[in-house]
Tab-separated table of C-alpha atoms in Angstrom:
chain	number	residue	atom	x	y	z
A	16	MET	CA	-17.672	20.008	-27.698
A	17	GLY	CA	-20.071	22.045	-25.439
A	18	GLN	CA	-22.980	23.528	-27.479
A	19	GLU	CA	-23.116	27.371	-27.098
A	20	ILE	CA	-26.439	29.147	-26.538
A	21	THR	CA	-27.332	32.736	-27.439
A	22	HIS	CA	-28.620	33.961	-24.006
A	23	SER	CA	-28.875	32.932	-20.319
A	24	SER	CA	-32.089	34.473	-19.217
A	25	PHE	CA	-35.359	32.340	-19.676
A	26	TYR	CA	-39.060	32.487	-19.064
A	27	GLU	CA	-41.579	29.791	-18.103
A	28	ASP	CA	-42.969	29.656	-21.676
A	29	ASP	CA	-39.342	28.899	-22.821
A	30	PHE	CA	-39.233	25.785	-20.628
A	31	ARG	CA	-42.745	24.599	-21.940
A	32	ARG	CA	-41.886	25.066	-25.507
A	33	PHE	CA	-38.468	23.514	-25.284
A	34	ARG	CA	-39.957	20.447	-23.485
A	35	ASP	CA	-42.470	20.176	-26.365
A	36	ARG	CA	-39.573	20.052	-28.815
A	37	VAL	CA	-37.596	17.494	-26.804
A	38	VAL	CA	-40.825	15.361	-26.956
A	39	ALA	CA	-41.136	15.785	-30.703
A	40	GLU	CA	-37.436	15.085	-31.456
A	41	THR	CA	-37.406	12.072	-29.109
A	42	ALA	CA	-40.344	10.603	-30.926
A	43	LEU	CA	-38.560	11.179	-34.270
A	44	LEU	CA	-35.343	9.580	-33.076
A	45	GLU	CA	-37.417	6.611	-31.878
A	46	GLN	CA	-38.980	6.295	-35.336
A	47	TRP	CA	-35.591	6.623	-37.052
A	48	MET	CA	-34.248	3.706	-34.818
A	49	ALA	CA	-37.312	1.560	-35.594
A	50	GLU	CA	-36.972	2.010	-39.285
A	51	GLY	CA	-33.230	1.468	-39.247
A	52	LEU	CA	-32.405	4.956	-40.546
A	53	LEU	CA	-29.419	5.746	-38.364
A	54	ASP	CA	-25.922	5.207	-39.587
A	55	SER	CA	-24.791	1.716	-39.205
A	56	ALA	CA	-21.561	2.047	-41.075
A	57	GLU	CA	-18.206	0.997	-39.594
A	58	PRO	CA	-17.505	2.212	-35.998
A	59	MET	CA	-15.239	5.182	-35.488
A	60	ALA	CA	-13.210	6.391	-32.433
A	61	GLY	CA	-12.824	9.937	-31.103
A	62	SER	CA	-11.801	11.750	-27.921
A	63	GLU	CA	-11.730	14.948	-25.950
A	64	ILE	CA	-9.225	15.823	-23.354
A	65	GLU	CA	-9.689	18.577	-20.812
A	66	ALA	CA	-6.567	20.443	-19.539
A	67	TRP	CA	-5.359	22.996	-17.070
A	68	LEU	CA	-3.434	26.210	-17.657
A	69	VAL	CA	-0.954	26.738	-14.878
A	70	ASN	CA	1.737	29.347	-14.157
A	71	ASP	CA	5.424	28.675	-13.409
A	72	ARG	CA	4.633	28.261	-9.702
A	73	GLY	CA	2.058	25.512	-10.502
A	74	LEU	CA	-0.911	27.612	-9.766
A	75	PRO	CA	-4.134	27.965	-11.975
A	76	ALA	CA	-3.538	30.592	-14.668
A	77	PRO	CA	-6.958	32.077	-15.614
A	78	GLN	CA	-6.056	33.136	-19.163
A	79	ASN	CA	-7.804	30.887	-21.629
A	80	SER	CA	-9.477	33.719	-23.552
A	81	LEU	CA	-6.017	35.024	-24.634
A	82	PHE	CA	-4.713	31.465	-25.266
A	83	LEU	CA	-7.694	30.482	-27.322
A	84	GLU	CA	-7.444	33.727	-29.285
A	85	ARG	CA	-3.694	32.933	-30.128
A	86	MET	CA	-4.300	29.214	-30.774
A	87	ASN	CA	-7.179	30.040	-33.270
A	88	ASP	CA	-7.908	26.281	-33.681
A	89	PRO	CA	-11.542	25.104	-33.783
A	90	MET	CA	-10.386	21.777	-32.173
A	91	VAL	CA	-9.312	23.720	-29.008
A	92	VAL	CA	-12.163	25.221	-27.174
A	93	PRO	CA	-13.301	26.892	-23.773
A	94	GLU	CA	-14.145	24.940	-20.709
A	95	LEU	CA	-16.126	26.110	-17.693
A	96	SER	CA	-13.295	28.009	-16.046
A	97	THR	CA	-10.878	30.517	-17.508
A	98	PHE	CA	-7.944	28.132	-16.424
A	99	ASN	CA	-9.345	25.106	-18.383
A	100	VAL	CA	-9.468	24.317	-22.131
A	101	GLU	CA	-10.627	21.246	-24.129
A	102	LEU	CA	-8.641	19.650	-26.925
A	103	ASN	CA	-10.607	17.476	-29.484
A	104	THR	CA	-9.196	14.989	-31.832
A	105	LYS	CA	-10.528	13.932	-35.180
A	106	PRO	CA	-12.485	10.659	-35.493
A	107	VAL	CA	-10.663	7.805	-36.904
A	108	ARG	CA	-11.796	4.352	-38.214
A	109	PHE	CA	-10.707	1.219	-36.495
A	110	SER	CA	-7.706	-0.029	-38.433
A	111	GLY	CA	-4.053	-0.710	-38.263
A	112	GLY	CA	-2.063	2.300	-37.084
A	113	MET	CA	-5.040	4.059	-35.501
A	114	PHE	CA	-3.576	4.456	-32.055
A	115	ASN	CA	-0.216	5.513	-33.214
A	116	HIS	CA	-2.070	8.135	-35.286
A	117	MET	CA	-4.038	9.186	-32.289
A	118	HIS	CA	-0.966	9.653	-30.290
A	119	GLU	CA	0.777	11.696	-33.065
A	120	GLU	CA	-2.208	13.969	-33.458
A	121	LEU	CA	-2.644	14.429	-29.637
A	122	ALA	CA	0.968	14.867	-28.995
A	123	GLY	CA	1.342	17.393	-31.794
A	124	LEU	CA	-1.630	19.414	-30.714
A	125	TRP	CA	-0.512	19.308	-27.109
A	126	GLN	CA	2.922	20.705	-28.097
A	127	ARG	CA	1.328	23.478	-30.106
A	128	CYS	CA	-0.793	24.440	-27.122
A	129	GLU	CA	2.221	24.380	-24.807
A	130	ASP	CA	4.088	26.621	-27.222
A	131	VAL	CA	1.258	29.179	-27.242
A	132	ALA	CA	0.612	29.096	-23.470
A	133	SER	CA	4.324	29.323	-22.632
A	134	ALA	CA	4.606	32.499	-24.721
A	135	ASP	CA	2.289	34.197	-22.177
A	136	GLY	CA	4.001	32.736	-19.175
A	137	ALA	CA	1.616	29.704	-18.727
A	138	HIS	CA	1.847	25.993	-19.155
A	139	MET	CA	-0.395	23.098	-20.127
A	140	LEU	CA	-1.206	20.387	-17.618
A	141	MET	CA	-3.254	17.157	-18.013
A	142	ILE	CA	-4.298	15.903	-14.657
A	143	GLY	CA	-7.692	15.083	-13.134
A	144	ILE	CA	-7.765	17.520	-10.332
A	145	LEU	CA	-5.067	20.202	-10.047
A	146	PRO	CA	-3.582	19.796	-6.364
A	147	THR	CA	-3.070	23.614	-6.175
A	148	VAL	CA	-6.533	24.641	-7.149
A	149	GLN	CA	-8.256	26.442	-4.090
A	150	GLN	CA	-11.863	26.902	-3.371
A	151	SER	CA	-11.377	30.604	-3.825
A	152	ASP	CA	-10.169	29.982	-7.398
A	153	LEU	CA	-13.488	28.301	-8.346
A	154	CYS	CA	-15.474	31.565	-8.335
A	155	LEU	CA	-17.636	33.296	-10.938
A	156	ALA	CA	-14.950	35.797	-11.600
A	157	ASN	CA	-13.064	32.832	-13.281
A	158	ILE	CA	-15.951	31.416	-15.363
A	159	SER	CA	-15.516	31.371	-19.008
A	160	GLY	CA	-17.439	33.821	-21.158
A	161	MET	CA	-19.805	31.378	-22.882
A	162	GLN	CA	-23.480	32.023	-22.309
A	163	ARG	CA	-23.936	28.260	-21.812
A	164	TYR	CA	-21.958	28.368	-18.535
A	165	GLN	CA	-23.610	31.528	-17.289
A	166	ALA	CA	-27.015	29.971	-17.794
A	167	LEU	CA	-25.932	26.574	-16.320
A	168	ASN	CA	-24.898	28.329	-13.096
A	169	GLU	CA	-28.161	30.276	-12.835
A	170	GLN	CA	-30.395	27.287	-13.531
A	171	VAL	CA	-28.675	24.884	-11.189
A	172	LEU	CA	-29.115	27.451	-8.427
A	173	ARG	CA	-32.688	28.003	-9.432
A	174	MET	CA	-33.343	24.244	-9.155
A	175	ARG	CA	-31.746	24.329	-5.763
A	176	ASP	CA	-33.870	27.332	-4.621
A	177	GLY	CA	-30.550	29.298	-4.106
A	178	GLN	CA	-29.184	26.878	-1.659
A	179	PRO	CA	-25.282	26.305	-1.797
A	180	LEU	CA	-23.801	23.054	-3.090
A	181	SER	CA	-22.396	20.764	-0.432
A	182	LEU	CA	-19.225	18.719	-0.556
A	183	ASP	CA	-18.737	15.715	1.635
A	184	ILE	CA	-15.882	13.325	0.481
A	185	ASN	CA	-14.439	10.965	2.972
A	186	ALA	CA	-11.294	8.737	2.545
A	187	GLN	CA	-7.840	8.997	4.220
A	188	GLU	CA	-9.120	12.501	5.173
A	189	HIS	CA	-12.664	14.089	5.261
A	190	LEU	CA	-13.542	17.075	3.249
A	191	VAL	CA	-16.666	18.973	4.055
A	192	ALA	CA	-17.380	22.409	2.382
A	193	GLU	CA	-20.047	24.478	0.892
A	194	HIS	CA	-19.966	26.384	-2.464
A	195	ASP	CA	-22.207	29.090	-3.861
A	196	ASP	CA	-22.043	28.255	-7.597
A	197	VAL	CA	-21.227	25.467	-10.048
A	198	MET	CA	-17.607	26.353	-10.461
A	199	LEU	CA	-16.666	23.224	-8.349
A	200	GLU	CA	-17.139	21.411	-11.569
A	201	ALA	CA	-14.170	23.214	-13.119
A	202	ALA	CA	-11.938	21.359	-10.806
A	203	THR	CA	-12.670	18.090	-12.630
A	204	THR	CA	-10.906	17.429	-15.938
A	205	SER	CA	-11.318	14.311	-17.955
A	206	PHE	CA	-10.344	12.255	-20.999
A	207	GLN	CA	-13.570	11.379	-22.779
A	208	ILE	CA	-13.605	8.417	-25.201
A	209	HIS	CA	-16.080	8.347	-28.027
A	210	LEU	CA	-17.336	5.297	-29.968
A	211	LYS	CA	-19.664	5.634	-32.843
A	212	ILE	CA	-21.353	2.381	-33.094
A	213	ASP	CA	-24.198	0.493	-34.962
A	214	PRO	CA	-27.374	1.422	-33.197
A	215	GLU	CA	-28.108	-2.393	-32.949
A	216	GLN	CA	-25.067	-2.806	-30.893
A	217	ALA	CA	-25.351	0.362	-28.788
A	218	ARG	CA	-27.294	-1.177	-25.888
A	219	ARG	CA	-24.779	-3.807	-25.410
A	220	ALA	CA	-21.882	-1.406	-25.843
A	221	TYR	CA	-23.597	0.953	-23.240
A	222	ASN	CA	-24.090	-1.858	-20.765
A	223	LEU	CA	-20.652	-3.221	-21.170
A	224	SER	CA	-19.069	0.307	-20.733
A	225	LYS	CA	-20.765	0.569	-17.395
A	226	MET	CA	-19.259	-2.826	-16.408
A	227	ILE	CA	-15.699	-1.903	-17.384
A	228	SER	CA	-15.914	1.544	-15.871
A	229	ALA	CA	-14.487	0.026	-12.648
A	230	PRO	CA	-11.209	-1.239	-14.198
A	231	MET	CA	-11.045	1.814	-16.420
A	232	VAL	CA	-11.251	4.364	-13.444
A	233	ALA	CA	-8.841	2.086	-11.261
A	234	LEU	CA	-6.038	1.919	-13.800
A	235	SER	CA	-6.311	5.638	-14.880
A	236	ALA	CA	-6.870	7.245	-11.460
A	237	ASN	CA	-5.190	10.694	-11.269
A	238	SER	CA	-7.028	12.810	-8.635
A	239	PRO	CA	-6.091	12.060	-5.100
A	240	PHE	CA	-6.114	15.683	-3.662
A	241	LEU	CA	-8.595	18.419	-3.361
A	242	PHE	CA	-8.175	21.595	-1.321
A	243	GLY	CA	-5.384	19.987	0.593
A	244	HIS	CA	-7.206	16.930	1.531
A	245	GLU	CA	-5.950	13.467	0.539
A	246	LEU	CA	-9.218	11.699	-0.703
A	247	TRP	CA	-10.136	9.065	-3.277
A	248	ASP	CA	-7.691	7.906	-5.950
A	249	GLU	CA	-10.192	9.389	-8.355
A	250	THR	CA	-11.801	12.206	-6.263
A	251	ARG	CA	-13.154	13.773	-9.547
A	252	ILE	CA	-15.989	11.208	-9.545
A	253	PRO	CA	-17.725	12.413	-6.206
A	254	LEU	CA	-16.586	15.922	-6.794
A	255	PHE	CA	-18.377	16.087	-10.203
A	256	GLU	CA	-21.557	14.409	-8.810
A	257	GLN	CA	-21.745	16.842	-5.952
A	258	SER	CA	-20.822	19.946	-7.977
A	259	VAL	CA	-24.177	20.010	-9.930
A	260	ALA	CA	-26.291	18.247	-7.366
A	261	VAL	CA	-29.917	18.623	-8.415
A	262	GLY	CA	-32.586	16.039	-8.546
A	263	ALA	CA	-34.434	14.344	-5.619
A	264	SER	CA	-33.495	10.859	-6.319
A	265	ASP	CA	-31.089	8.603	-8.269
A	266	TYR	CA	-33.648	8.841	-11.126
A	267	SER	CA	-32.991	12.501	-11.730
A	268	LYS	CA	-29.270	13.166	-10.681
A	269	ARG	CA	-27.560	15.039	-13.431
A	270	VAL	CA	-24.148	13.337	-12.923
A	271	THR	CA	-24.882	9.607	-12.468
A	272	PHE	CA	-23.726	6.047	-12.977
A	273	GLY	CA	-27.372	5.373	-13.737
A	274	VAL	CA	-30.063	3.081	-12.111
A	275	ARG	CA	-30.071	0.055	-14.353
A	276	TYR	CA	-28.658	-1.351	-17.671
A	277	ALA	CA	-30.515	-0.559	-20.913
A	278	GLU	CA	-32.880	-3.532	-21.262
A	279	HIS	CA	-34.012	-3.416	-24.892
A	280	SER	CA	-32.611	-0.378	-26.733
A	281	ILE	CA	-30.354	2.740	-26.273
A	282	MET	CA	-33.484	4.661	-26.681
A	283	GLU	CA	-34.372	4.064	-23.079
A	284	CYS	CA	-31.727	6.682	-22.171
A	285	PHE	CA	-33.210	9.383	-24.353
A	286	GLU	CA	-36.832	8.394	-23.086
A	287	ALA	CA	-35.384	8.840	-19.554
A	288	ASN	CA	-34.150	12.293	-20.607
A	289	ARG	CA	-37.538	13.283	-21.738
A	290	ASP	CA	-39.452	11.790	-18.805
A	291	ARG	CA	-37.270	12.191	-15.784
A	292	TYR	CA	-34.925	15.205	-16.218
A	293	PRO	CA	-36.217	18.811	-15.838
A	294	VAL	CA	-34.833	21.102	-18.522
A	295	LEU	CA	-31.827	23.193	-17.501
A	296	LEU	CA	-31.081	25.253	-20.610
A	297	PRO	CA	-34.318	25.939	-22.562
A	298	GLN	CA	-32.552	27.570	-25.495
A	299	LEU	CA	-35.190	27.543	-28.196
A	300	MET	CA	-33.562	27.194	-31.761
A	301	ASP	CA	-34.787	27.974	-35.197
A	302	GLU	CA	-33.890	24.386	-36.466
A	303	PRO	CA	-35.991	21.694	-38.109
A	304	VAL	CA	-37.162	18.903	-35.939
A	305	GLU	CA	-34.710	16.543	-37.961
A	306	SER	CA	-31.719	18.354	-36.494
A	307	LEU	CA	-32.561	16.987	-33.000
A	308	ALA	CA	-31.125	20.182	-31.674
A	309	HIS	CA	-33.089	20.475	-28.489
A	310	LEU	CA	-32.863	16.734	-27.762
A	311	ARG	CA	-29.060	17.026	-28.161
A	312	LEU	CA	-28.844	20.220	-26.005
A	313	HIS	CA	-30.814	18.564	-23.214
A	314	ASN	CA	-28.732	15.503	-23.427
A	315	GLY	CA	-25.651	17.648	-22.944
A	316	THR	CA	-26.893	18.710	-19.508
A	317	ILE	CA	-27.153	15.160	-18.162
A	318	TRP	CA	-23.704	13.798	-17.447
A	319	ARG	CA	-23.909	10.136	-17.255
A	320	TRP	CA	-20.620	8.512	-16.714
A	321	ASN	CA	-21.342	6.552	-19.800
A	322	ARG	CA	-23.434	8.834	-21.974
A	323	PRO	CA	-25.149	7.951	-25.207
A	324	LEU	CA	-24.960	10.762	-27.709
A	325	VAL	CA	-26.676	11.479	-31.055
A	326	GLY	CA	-24.665	13.278	-33.746
A	327	PHE	CA	-24.555	13.404	-37.520
A	328	SER	CA	-21.988	11.617	-39.755
A	329	GLU	CA	-20.289	13.231	-42.716
A	330	ASN	CA	-22.862	11.759	-44.910
A	331	GLY	CA	-25.603	13.552	-43.060
A	332	LYS	CA	-27.052	10.443	-41.534
A	333	PRO	CA	-27.643	10.529	-37.728
A	334	HIS	CA	-25.611	8.287	-35.632
A	335	VAL	CA	-25.295	7.044	-31.984
A	336	ARG	CA	-22.119	7.392	-29.975
A	337	ILE	CA	-21.228	6.148	-26.563
A	338	GLU	CA	-19.041	8.702	-24.599
A	339	HIS	CA	-17.103	6.841	-21.821
A	340	ARG	CA	-16.446	9.669	-19.212
A	341	VAL	CA	-14.841	7.977	-16.244
A	342	VAL	CA	-11.220	8.386	-17.190
A	343	PRO	CA	-9.393	11.528	-15.916
A	344	SER	CA	-6.971	13.663	-17.896
A	345	GLY	CA	-3.333	12.569	-17.921
A	346	PRO	CA	-0.860	11.754	-16.848
A	347	SER	CA	0.827	11.746	-20.225
A	348	PRO	CA	-0.186	11.588	-23.937
A	349	LEU	CA	1.153	8.067	-24.021
A	350	ASP	CA	-1.029	7.082	-20.907
A	351	VAL	CA	-4.089	8.636	-22.398
A	352	VAL	CA	-3.911	6.786	-25.667
A	353	ALA	CA	-3.111	3.457	-23.838
A	354	ASN	CA	-6.252	4.001	-21.751
A	355	ALA	CA	-8.250	4.330	-25.029
A	356	ALA	CA	-6.683	1.224	-26.565
A	357	PHE	CA	-7.588	-0.840	-23.394
A	358	TYR	CA	-11.213	0.448	-23.395
A	359	PHE	CA	-11.826	-0.216	-27.180
A	360	GLY	CA	-10.051	-3.593	-27.043
A	361	LEU	CA	-11.805	-4.894	-24.054
A	362	LEU	CA	-15.199	-3.496	-25.085
A	363	ARG	CA	-14.932	-5.184	-28.500
A	364	GLU	CA	-13.937	-8.605	-27.070
A	365	LEU	CA	-16.809	-8.504	-24.496
A	366	ILE	CA	-19.304	-7.530	-27.237
A	367	ASP	CA	-18.297	-10.556	-29.235
A	368	VAL	CA	-17.998	-13.190	-26.492
A	369	GLU	CA	-20.224	-12.194	-23.417
A	370	ASP	CA	-23.746	-12.752	-24.669
A	371	GLN	CA	-25.129	-12.965	-21.008
A	372	ALA	CA	-22.926	-10.191	-19.439
A	373	GLU	CA	-25.920	-8.523	-17.827
A	374	THR	CA	-27.008	-11.533	-15.903
A	375	ARG	CA	-23.400	-12.608	-15.025
A	376	LEU	CA	-22.731	-9.100	-13.628
A	377	PRO	CA	-25.779	-7.500	-12.016
A	378	PHE	CA	-26.079	-3.842	-12.399
A	379	ILE	CA	-25.751	-3.172	-8.589
A	380	THR	CA	-22.506	-5.154	-8.472
A	381	ALA	CA	-21.111	-3.022	-11.449
A	382	LYS	CA	-22.123	0.160	-9.657
A	383	GLU	CA	-20.484	-1.052	-6.398
A	384	ASN	CA	-17.358	-1.866	-8.276
A	385	PHE	CA	-17.142	1.547	-9.919
A	386	TYR	CA	-17.316	3.589	-6.859
A	387	GLY	CA	-14.944	1.193	-4.894
A	388	ALA	CA	-12.580	1.418	-7.799
A	389	ALA	CA	-12.790	5.300	-7.809
A	390	CYS	CA	-12.123	5.431	-4.213
A	391	ARG	CA	-9.363	2.840	-3.714
A	392	GLY	CA	-7.866	2.485	-7.203
A	393	LEU	CA	-5.919	-0.750	-8.125
A	394	ASP	CA	-6.350	-1.804	-4.544
A	395	ALA	CA	-10.012	-2.047	-4.745
A	396	GLN	CA	-11.671	-5.576	-4.295
A	397	VAL	CA	-14.373	-6.118	-6.966
A	398	THR	CA	-16.863	-8.816	-7.952
A	399	TRP	CA	-16.746	-9.757	-11.685
A	400	PHE	CA	-18.549	-12.201	-13.876
A	401	ASP	CA	-20.337	-15.246	-12.168
A	402	GLY	CA	-19.290	-13.786	-8.644
A	403	GLN	CA	-15.507	-14.014	-9.159
A	404	GLN	CA	-13.994	-11.905	-6.485
A	405	GLY	CA	-10.472	-10.332	-6.136
A	406	SER	CA	-8.318	-7.228	-6.491
A	407	ILE	CA	-9.064	-5.127	-9.534
A	408	ALA	CA	-5.297	-5.177	-10.487
A	409	ASP	CA	-5.197	-9.002	-10.495
A	410	LEU	CA	-8.401	-8.993	-12.602
A	411	CYS	CA	-6.835	-6.617	-15.209
A	412	LEU	CA	-3.571	-8.625	-15.329
A	413	SER	CA	-4.927	-12.003	-15.529
A	414	ARG	CA	-8.052	-11.600	-17.482
A	415	LEU	CA	-8.901	-8.162	-18.850
A	416	LEU	CA	-5.566	-7.236	-20.465
A	417	PRO	CA	-5.482	-10.615	-22.525
A	418	GLN	CA	-9.144	-9.966	-23.529
A	419	ALA	CA	-8.232	-6.477	-24.614
A	420	ARG	CA	-5.375	-7.724	-26.739
A	421	THR	CA	-7.672	-10.218	-28.519
A	422	GLY	CA	-10.346	-7.554	-28.997
A	423	LEU	CA	-7.806	-5.253	-30.697
A	424	GLU	CA	-6.740	-8.038	-32.982
A	425	ARG	CA	-10.382	-8.535	-33.910
A	426	MET	CA	-10.451	-4.851	-34.953
A	427	GLY	CA	-7.526	-5.362	-37.285
A	428	ILE	CA	-4.832	-3.868	-34.968
A	429	SER	CA	-1.469	-5.647	-35.351
A	430	GLY	CA	0.012	-7.561	-32.385
A	431	GLN	CA	2.844	-5.093	-32.469
A	432	GLU	CA	0.578	-1.996	-32.210
A	433	ALA	CA	-1.641	-3.577	-29.603
A	434	GLY	CA	1.462	-4.579	-27.636
A	435	ARG	CA	2.867	-1.124	-27.652
A	436	TRP	CA	-0.208	0.362	-26.083
A	437	LEU	CA	-1.315	-2.417	-23.800
A	438	ASP	CA	2.155	-2.944	-22.489
A	439	ILE	CA	1.916	0.616	-21.114
A	440	ILE	CA	-1.193	-0.336	-19.135
A	441	GLU	CA	0.427	-3.657	-18.043
A	442	ALA	CA	3.488	-1.839	-16.673
A	443	ARG	CA	1.418	0.718	-14.853
A	444	ILE	CA	-0.765	-2.050	-13.137
A	445	SER	CA	2.256	-4.294	-12.450
A	446	ALA	CA	4.245	-1.379	-10.801
A	447	ARG	CA	0.889	-0.275	-9.147
A	448	GLN	CA	1.828	3.286	-10.306
A	449	THR	CA	-1.132	5.255	-11.506
A	450	GLY	CA	-0.966	9.088	-11.571
A	451	ALA	CA	-2.877	8.978	-8.311
A	452	HIS	CA	-0.364	6.689	-6.671
A	453	TRP	CA	2.667	8.726	-7.866
A	454	GLN	CA	1.071	11.877	-6.360
A	455	ARG	CA	0.455	10.110	-3.097
A	456	GLN	CA	3.999	8.812	-2.963
A	457	TRP	CA	5.456	12.235	-3.813
A	458	VAL	CA	3.516	13.827	-0.963
A	459	ALA	CA	4.424	10.974	1.372
A	460	ARG	CA	8.139	11.708	0.807
A	461	TYR	CA	8.162	15.508	0.516
A	462	GLY	CA	5.138	16.710	2.282
A	463	LYS	CA	1.964	18.658	1.151
A	464	ASP	CA	3.940	21.210	-0.884
A	465	PHE	CA	1.316	21.267	-3.725
A	466	PRO	CA	2.915	23.835	-5.855
A	467	ALA	CA	6.175	21.828	-5.810
A	468	LEU	CA	4.222	18.583	-6.580
A	469	VAL	CA	2.540	20.339	-9.625
A	470	ARG	CA	5.976	21.480	-10.882
A	471	ALA	CA	7.483	17.941	-10.400
A	472	TYR	CA	4.461	16.463	-12.156
A	473	ARG	CA	4.742	18.907	-15.036
A	474	GLU	CA	8.486	18.132	-15.432
A	475	ARG	CA	7.741	14.353	-15.749
A	476	GLN	CA	4.762	14.925	-17.969
A	477	ALA	CA	7.006	16.967	-20.392
A	478	SER	CA	9.543	14.083	-20.361
A	479	GLY	CA	6.959	12.069	-22.633
A	480	LYS	CA	7.410	9.018	-20.509
A	481	PRO	CA	4.321	6.940	-19.272
A	482	VAL	CA	3.545	7.405	-15.525
A	483	SER	CA	4.854	3.818	-14.791
A	484	GLN	CA	8.419	5.120	-15.361
A	485	TRP	CA	8.121	8.266	-13.401
A	486	LYS	CA	10.572	8.663	-10.537
A	487	LEU	CA	9.970	10.474	-7.329
């Protein structure tokens, strides 16, 4: 959940003092890691899903303030715009029934949200980019009331010397635009998968998460349209990167795939935060250094597609999480949980069997795979371990899905439960029908009537069926 701050105006001394605290807290975290003081108990899974509020016509409904007041649920919180909200699920241990439980919790929370929204003439929608959102919707009049978001906008523009943000996304069509604030980010909604992990395994989990970002974004793509243009299968990737574009090089971009694998420790990411990234939100807090409050707030303004996080477990011990951010929201609760099952199963298997993964799949190749998969989805051609080349769909079907099944079994998931969730992925890939593909096919048949597309999408989402079974 986004950490709130108390004000949005800062002075130069605030930046200096905040940097000093980040330095001190980073040193303390490094000491804790060296001394083995972080939580190394069994891994746990969690997630966040960002959603849209839309009206009966399928247009953005900027009413999250009223919606959140009526929901009155700490697991449902504001997002950047007044037509977005975020739903959080409770962390669960890896054990039999966990994915069935995750689905029951998410589906139940989703239905309660829909009931509350519909009472005020709105509806919930999980989709990467809403096809009906217009650039005019992404304005400061529709920014949520949290101080964090106001300050983020001010500081991004300060770092850009007041220059507008530029969009340049080229695929089937070419979109070029300028925007005067950070509200472009509000057009990107995702399903963020969290893994709390033993710090000793965090480096490998982080590196392997980068490697499997390409298949994950390809099989989950759900964002082919923006401002009337047909673009990447997962246009959310370039849109988010360009919507908060500050930093002179790849070493200081705020939304990034990164510049290399972690070589020795996950601490390298937090050291990079300290050394390479200017402070965006210098909110000074009356917190002991042991809370790592400033380190965590600073880390929250650097949106790596695979982002290490530091949190605190119920026993009070600090822990490390990997936040896998490449997956878009939707198309259905079943699809969302299936995506998580595939990620966790594949990651577990690769951790256990691929000791030399970083040398067998160089970083630059993993990065090229990721952007190619975001652009072309399941049609992307990728290079895998040891230079194996082919379509990402064939790679998933022949190699990665079997590995994910084995990985889930290693985690104590029954063959029946693993089959239930991975069969959804297999059917989606075999049919070549992701959310992005379904949207493209709908437009190819009916034309660019985006309100009608959203209404058709919402109707199928409400059916509860996975996207592989959606008809035109």
